[in-house]
Amino acid sequence: MSPPRTRTLRPVRAARDRTFLQYYDPCGTERLIPASQAATVTFEDALPARAIPSHVGQHHTPGHYWSATTDRMIDYESYLESKWMKLLDFDPEVVSFSAQPFTIDSHDSEGAWRHTPDLFARRRDGSVLLLDVKEDGRMTVPAVIWQARRTAGLCQRIGWDYTMVGEPDALRWANVSWLAGYRRPLLAGKALVDRLLMLAQRSVPIGDLVSFQPVPELARSVTYHLMWHHQLAFDETRPLRDHTHVRAADPRSAA
């Protein structure tokens, strides 16, 4: 998992801005900035602000996720967190994201508090979405609610969106997790891309689309790859079946 993090920088409590963000840049150098400067930092490129523990018998299941959006491995702390990484990876508006991007070190009217958010996502328009991932059963715990309120208040000051999420919608997760198996770069089926997109200029069921090809099994894999990358549009609110209709997306919509 991620290497141990040694924290050497400390905020100056007498400073006017009593909220600071501590993070590690892509080179691994520790940084500490006042929250007022947060909007100028590319936290999507930051290394994890804290080490993710990994030991026998622990409740969470940590691991590594390969992002098709960023073409890099990203550490996750739990399987639930990896689900939200996959959902961000599938979102066409998200251009980059990172995990445990920074640690908030703040002091407000209720006292001192520290928190490391789970996920930082940069959207195509430059806006930011900060996520905290919690098991559904913990989302009503008073301490968790209070932490979320403090974090939401900070994000409002910075100009970021913030939300706390639990288990994703079951149908959406089923579709995205299936298509994620086809997110990696194409090799053998690359030559089929133009042909499939041409045949899908009008809405066509997946079963019919792949049956037009000499090797339907290969065409199916390429079709799912194009659906993951939003080159083939489909109704994401319904289960994926052979009768699911797909259609070549307008290239301008992906620009």
Tab-separated table of C-alpha atoms in Angstrom, residues 9-251:
chain	number	residue	atom	x	y	z
A	9	LEU	CA	4.917	20.917	8.923
A	10	ARG	CA	2.524	22.488	11.439
A	11	PRO	CA	0.108	25.413	10.972
A	12	VAL	CA	0.663	28.691	12.765
A	13	ARG	CA	-2.380	29.048	15.019
A	14	ALA	CA	-2.000	32.807	15.277
A	15	ALA	CA	-2.477	33.123	11.517
A	16	ARG	CA	-5.613	34.878	10.233
A	17	ASP	CA	-6.659	31.774	8.308
A	18	ARG	CA	-6.999	29.067	10.949
A	19	THR	CA	-7.738	26.300	8.452
A	20	PHE	CA	-4.851	24.650	6.634
A	21	LEU	CA	-4.464	21.822	4.134
A	22	GLN	CA	-1.474	19.512	4.410
A	23	TYR	CA	-0.647	17.414	1.333
A	24	TYR	CA	2.127	15.760	-0.660
A	25	ASP	CA	2.853	16.929	-4.184
A	26	PRO	CA	3.565	14.443	-7.031
A	27	CYS	CA	7.253	14.387	-6.037
A	28	GLY	CA	6.388	13.407	-2.469
A	29	THR	CA	7.271	16.781	-0.965
A	30	GLU	CA	5.154	17.751	2.027
A	31	ARG	CA	3.206	20.993	1.610
A	32	LEU	CA	1.098	23.089	3.967
A	33	ILE	CA	-1.133	25.903	2.719
A	34	PRO	CA	-3.953	28.026	4.138
A	35	ALA	CA	-7.384	26.971	2.931
A	36	SER	CA	-7.737	30.291	1.129
A	37	GLN	CA	-5.142	29.058	-1.402
A	38	ALA	CA	-6.699	25.618	-1.966
A	39	ALA	CA	-8.327	26.492	-5.294
A	40	THR	CA	-4.874	27.062	-6.838
A	41	VAL	CA	-3.582	23.531	-6.119
A	42	THR	CA	-4.026	20.522	-8.435
A	43	PHE	CA	-4.936	18.066	-5.697
A	44	GLU	CA	-5.903	15.546	-8.374
A	45	ASP	CA	-2.148	14.998	-8.805
A	46	ALA	CA	-1.379	14.754	-5.083
A	47	LEU	CA	-0.065	11.620	-3.403
A	48	PRO	CA	-2.111	10.156	-0.524
A	49	ALA	CA	-1.877	12.448	2.497
A	50	ARG	CA	-1.745	9.496	4.863
A	51	ALA	CA	-0.702	5.882	4.764
A	52	ILE	CA	-3.445	3.312	4.178
A	53	PRO	CA	-3.060	0.483	6.711
A	54	SER	CA	-3.007	-3.120	5.577
A	55	HIS	CA	-2.906	-5.983	8.073
A	56	VAL	CA	-4.426	-9.386	8.734
A	57	GLY	CA	-7.933	-9.280	10.133
A	58	GLN	CA	-8.746	-5.649	9.384
A	59	HIS	CA	-12.330	-4.691	8.636
A	60	HIS	CA	-11.665	-2.777	5.422
A	61	THR	CA	-10.195	-4.263	2.262
A	62	PRO	CA	-7.545	-1.906	0.812
A	63	GLY	CA	-6.086	-2.253	-2.662
A	64	HIS	CA	-5.137	-0.513	-5.905
A	65	TYR	CA	-7.402	0.662	-8.720
A	66	TRP	CA	-6.195	1.326	-12.268
A	67	SER	CA	-7.969	4.400	-13.612
A	68	ALA	CA	-8.708	4.596	-17.326
A	69	THR	CA	-9.188	8.347	-16.910
A	70	THR	CA	-5.748	9.035	-15.430
A	71	ASP	CA	-3.864	5.913	-16.625
A	72	ARG	CA	-2.394	5.323	-13.168
A	73	MET	CA	-2.857	3.174	-10.081
A	74	ILE	CA	-4.686	4.802	-7.174
A	75	ASP	CA	-4.719	3.351	-3.655
A	76	TYR	CA	-8.080	2.789	-1.999
A	77	GLU	CA	-8.847	2.176	1.653
A	78	SER	CA	-11.932	-0.005	1.300
A	79	TYR	CA	-13.913	-1.907	-1.297
A	80	LEU	CA	-16.670	0.703	-1.005
A	81	GLU	CA	-14.154	3.429	-1.800
A	82	SER	CA	-13.025	1.456	-4.864
A	83	LYS	CA	-16.635	1.421	-6.082
A	84	TRP	CA	-16.748	5.205	-6.047
A	85	MET	CA	-13.402	5.361	-7.827
A	86	LYS	CA	-14.915	3.228	-10.567
A	87	LEU	CA	-17.984	5.477	-10.753
A	88	LEU	CA	-15.783	8.584	-11.023
A	89	ASP	CA	-13.701	6.813	-13.666
A	90	PHE	CA	-16.857	6.201	-15.709
A	91	ASP	CA	-18.179	9.753	-15.340
A	92	PRO	CA	-17.431	11.606	-18.612
A	93	GLU	CA	-17.322	14.949	-16.763
A	94	VAL	CA	-14.461	13.807	-14.495
A	95	VAL	CA	-11.014	14.306	-16.031
A	96	SER	CA	-8.870	13.319	-13.039
A	97	PHE	CA	-9.188	12.181	-9.433
A	98	SER	CA	-7.094	11.192	-6.443
A	99	ALA	CA	-7.552	9.509	-3.070
A	100	GLN	CA	-6.823	10.948	0.396
A	101	PRO	CA	-5.687	14.165	-1.351
A	102	PHE	CA	-5.012	16.267	1.743
A	103	THR	CA	-5.571	16.534	5.482
A	104	ILE	CA	-7.645	19.398	6.835
A	105	ASP	CA	-6.162	20.936	9.986
A	106	SER	CA	-8.603	23.470	11.356
A	107	HIS	CA	-9.741	25.296	14.462
A	108	ASP	CA	-13.257	26.703	14.693
A	109	SER	CA	-15.675	27.801	17.416
A	110	GLU	CA	-16.111	24.178	18.494
A	111	GLY	CA	-12.387	23.547	18.781
A	112	ALA	CA	-9.657	21.882	16.756
A	113	TRP	CA	-10.436	19.215	14.169
A	114	ARG	CA	-8.581	17.231	11.535
A	115	HIS	CA	-9.925	15.213	8.641
A	116	THR	CA	-8.614	13.522	5.492
A	117	PRO	CA	-11.339	13.355	2.796
A	118	ASP	CA	-11.509	10.209	0.698
A	119	LEU	CA	-11.692	11.349	-2.928
A	120	PHE	CA	-10.960	14.522	-4.906
A	121	ALA	CA	-12.312	14.800	-8.467
A	122	ARG	CA	-11.636	17.477	-11.076
A	123	ARG	CA	-14.388	17.978	-13.644
A	124	ARG	CA	-14.023	18.946	-17.285
A	125	ASP	CA	-15.095	22.524	-16.559
A	126	GLY	CA	-12.461	22.886	-13.824
A	127	SER	CA	-14.877	22.538	-10.923
A	128	VAL	CA	-14.174	20.171	-8.023
A	129	LEU	CA	-16.121	17.427	-6.271
A	130	LEU	CA	-14.871	16.244	-2.877
A	131	LEU	CA	-16.237	12.938	-1.578
A	132	ASP	CA	-16.276	11.206	1.767
A	133	VAL	CA	-17.164	7.524	1.504
A	134	LYS	CA	-18.938	5.960	4.493
A	135	GLU	CA	-20.740	2.699	5.092
A	136	ASP	CA	-24.492	3.298	5.177
A	137	GLY	CA	-24.669	2.353	8.860
A	138	ARG	CA	-22.157	5.054	9.823
A	139	MET	CA	-23.776	7.948	7.992
A	140	THR	CA	-26.111	8.688	10.916
A	141	VAL	CA	-23.378	8.661	13.567
A	142	PRO	CA	-23.298	12.148	15.149
A	143	ALA	CA	-19.503	12.496	14.866
A	144	VAL	CA	-19.638	11.568	11.175
A	145	ILE	CA	-22.462	14.040	10.523
A	146	TRP	CA	-20.577	16.812	12.326
A	147	GLN	CA	-17.390	16.074	10.383
A	148	ALA	CA	-19.335	16.198	7.110
A	149	ARG	CA	-20.886	19.553	8.052
A	150	ARG	CA	-17.500	21.040	8.841
A	151	THR	CA	-16.030	19.714	5.600
A	152	ALA	CA	-19.017	20.947	3.600
A	153	GLY	CA	-18.631	24.390	5.125
A	154	LEU	CA	-14.960	24.504	4.178
A	155	CYS	CA	-15.731	23.408	0.609
A	156	GLN	CA	-18.363	26.122	0.324
A	157	ARG	CA	-15.725	28.691	1.290
A	158	ILE	CA	-13.292	27.355	-1.311
A	159	GLY	CA	-15.915	26.994	-4.064
A	160	TRP	CA	-15.958	23.182	-4.246
A	161	ASP	CA	-18.849	20.724	-4.214
A	162	TYR	CA	-18.917	18.216	-1.378
A	163	THR	CA	-20.976	15.155	-0.583
A	164	MET	CA	-20.852	12.139	1.688
A	165	VAL	CA	-21.774	8.904	-0.089
A	166	GLY	CA	-22.539	5.333	0.911
A	167	GLU	CA	-23.459	2.305	-1.169
A	168	PRO	CA	-24.159	3.391	-4.769
A	169	ASP	CA	-27.421	2.650	-6.533
A	170	ALA	CA	-27.467	-1.108	-7.187
A	171	LEU	CA	-28.466	-0.919	-10.866
A	172	ARG	CA	-25.987	1.817	-11.714
A	173	TRP	CA	-23.237	-0.060	-9.919
A	174	ALA	CA	-24.098	-3.307	-11.771
A	175	ASN	CA	-23.838	-1.588	-15.160
A	176	VAL	CA	-20.670	0.373	-14.395
A	177	SER	CA	-18.847	-2.533	-12.738
A	178	TRP	CA	-19.625	-4.748	-15.748
A	179	LEU	CA	-18.424	-2.217	-18.303
A	180	ALA	CA	-15.324	-1.480	-16.214
A	181	GLY	CA	-14.021	-4.889	-17.198
A	182	TYR	CA	-13.632	-3.492	-20.727
A	183	ARG	CA	-12.127	-0.091	-19.864
A	184	ARG	CA	-8.517	-0.917	-20.763
A	185	PRO	CA	-6.970	0.024	-24.139
A	186	LEU	CA	-8.012	-2.135	-27.078
A	187	LEU	CA	-5.601	-4.516	-28.752
A	188	ALA	CA	-7.076	-7.310	-30.877
A	189	GLY	CA	-10.397	-5.602	-31.506
A	190	LYS	CA	-9.142	-2.123	-32.357
A	191	ALA	CA	-9.883	-2.578	-36.054
A	192	LEU	CA	-13.588	-3.068	-35.290
A	193	VAL	CA	-14.135	0.351	-33.724
A	194	ASP	CA	-14.945	2.343	-36.860
A	195	ARG	CA	-17.149	-0.428	-38.238
A	196	LEU	CA	-19.204	-0.731	-35.040
A	197	LEU	CA	-19.622	3.024	-34.735
A	198	MET	CA	-20.751	3.227	-38.349
A	199	LEU	CA	-23.335	0.468	-37.821
A	200	ALA	CA	-24.572	2.245	-34.709
A	201	GLN	CA	-25.302	5.578	-36.418
A	202	ARG	CA	-28.898	4.593	-35.764
A	203	SER	CA	-30.032	2.994	-32.519
A	204	VAL	CA	-29.445	-0.763	-32.593
A	205	PRO	CA	-29.700	-3.560	-29.985
A	206	ILE	CA	-26.340	-4.846	-28.740
A	207	GLY	CA	-27.239	-8.386	-29.811
A	208	ASP	CA	-27.902	-7.289	-33.401
A	209	LEU	CA	-24.820	-5.072	-33.536
A	210	VAL	CA	-22.383	-7.830	-32.571
A	211	SER	CA	-24.119	-10.436	-34.752
A	212	PHE	CA	-23.089	-8.454	-37.854
A	213	GLN	CA	-19.427	-9.312	-37.173
A	214	PRO	CA	-17.464	-12.464	-38.150
A	215	VAL	CA	-16.411	-12.948	-34.506
A	216	PRO	CA	-19.342	-11.794	-32.335
A	217	GLU	CA	-17.480	-12.494	-29.075
A	218	LEU	CA	-14.725	-10.050	-30.030
A	219	ALA	CA	-17.241	-7.492	-31.307
A	220	ARG	CA	-19.096	-7.691	-27.995
A	221	SER	CA	-15.934	-6.848	-26.032
A	222	VAL	CA	-15.267	-3.861	-28.285
A	223	THR	CA	-18.888	-2.739	-27.953
A	224	TYR	CA	-18.642	-2.742	-24.154
A	225	HIS	CA	-15.344	-0.862	-24.383
A	226	LEU	CA	-17.016	1.823	-26.501
A	227	MET	CA	-19.907	2.017	-24.044
A	228	TRP	CA	-17.512	2.515	-21.113
A	229	HIS	CA	-15.771	5.326	-22.996
A	230	HIS	CA	-19.137	6.894	-23.964
A	231	GLN	CA	-18.542	6.455	-27.672
A	232	LEU	CA	-21.696	4.358	-27.736
A	233	ALA	CA	-24.564	5.955	-25.830
A	234	PHE	CA	-27.170	3.849	-24.032
A	235	ASP	CA	-29.841	4.146	-21.333
A	236	GLU	CA	-27.811	3.939	-18.129
A	237	THR	CA	-30.955	3.660	-15.987
A	238	ARG	CA	-31.843	0.171	-17.275
A	239	PRO	CA	-30.084	-3.211	-16.993
A	240	LEU	CA	-27.635	-4.154	-19.747
A	241	ARG	CA	-29.081	-6.863	-21.974
A	242	ASP	CA	-28.730	-8.005	-25.580
A	243	HIS	CA	-31.833	-5.945	-26.338
A	244	THR	CA	-30.234	-2.788	-24.861
A	245	HIS	CA	-30.084	-0.187	-27.618
A	246	VAL	CA	-26.834	1.660	-28.316
A	247	ARG	CA	-26.084	4.513	-30.652
A	248	ALA	CA	-22.902	6.240	-31.720
A	249	ALA	CA	-22.457	9.331	-29.578
A	250	ASP	CA	-22.138	12.788	-31.092
A	251	PRO	CA	-18.352	13.440	-31.183
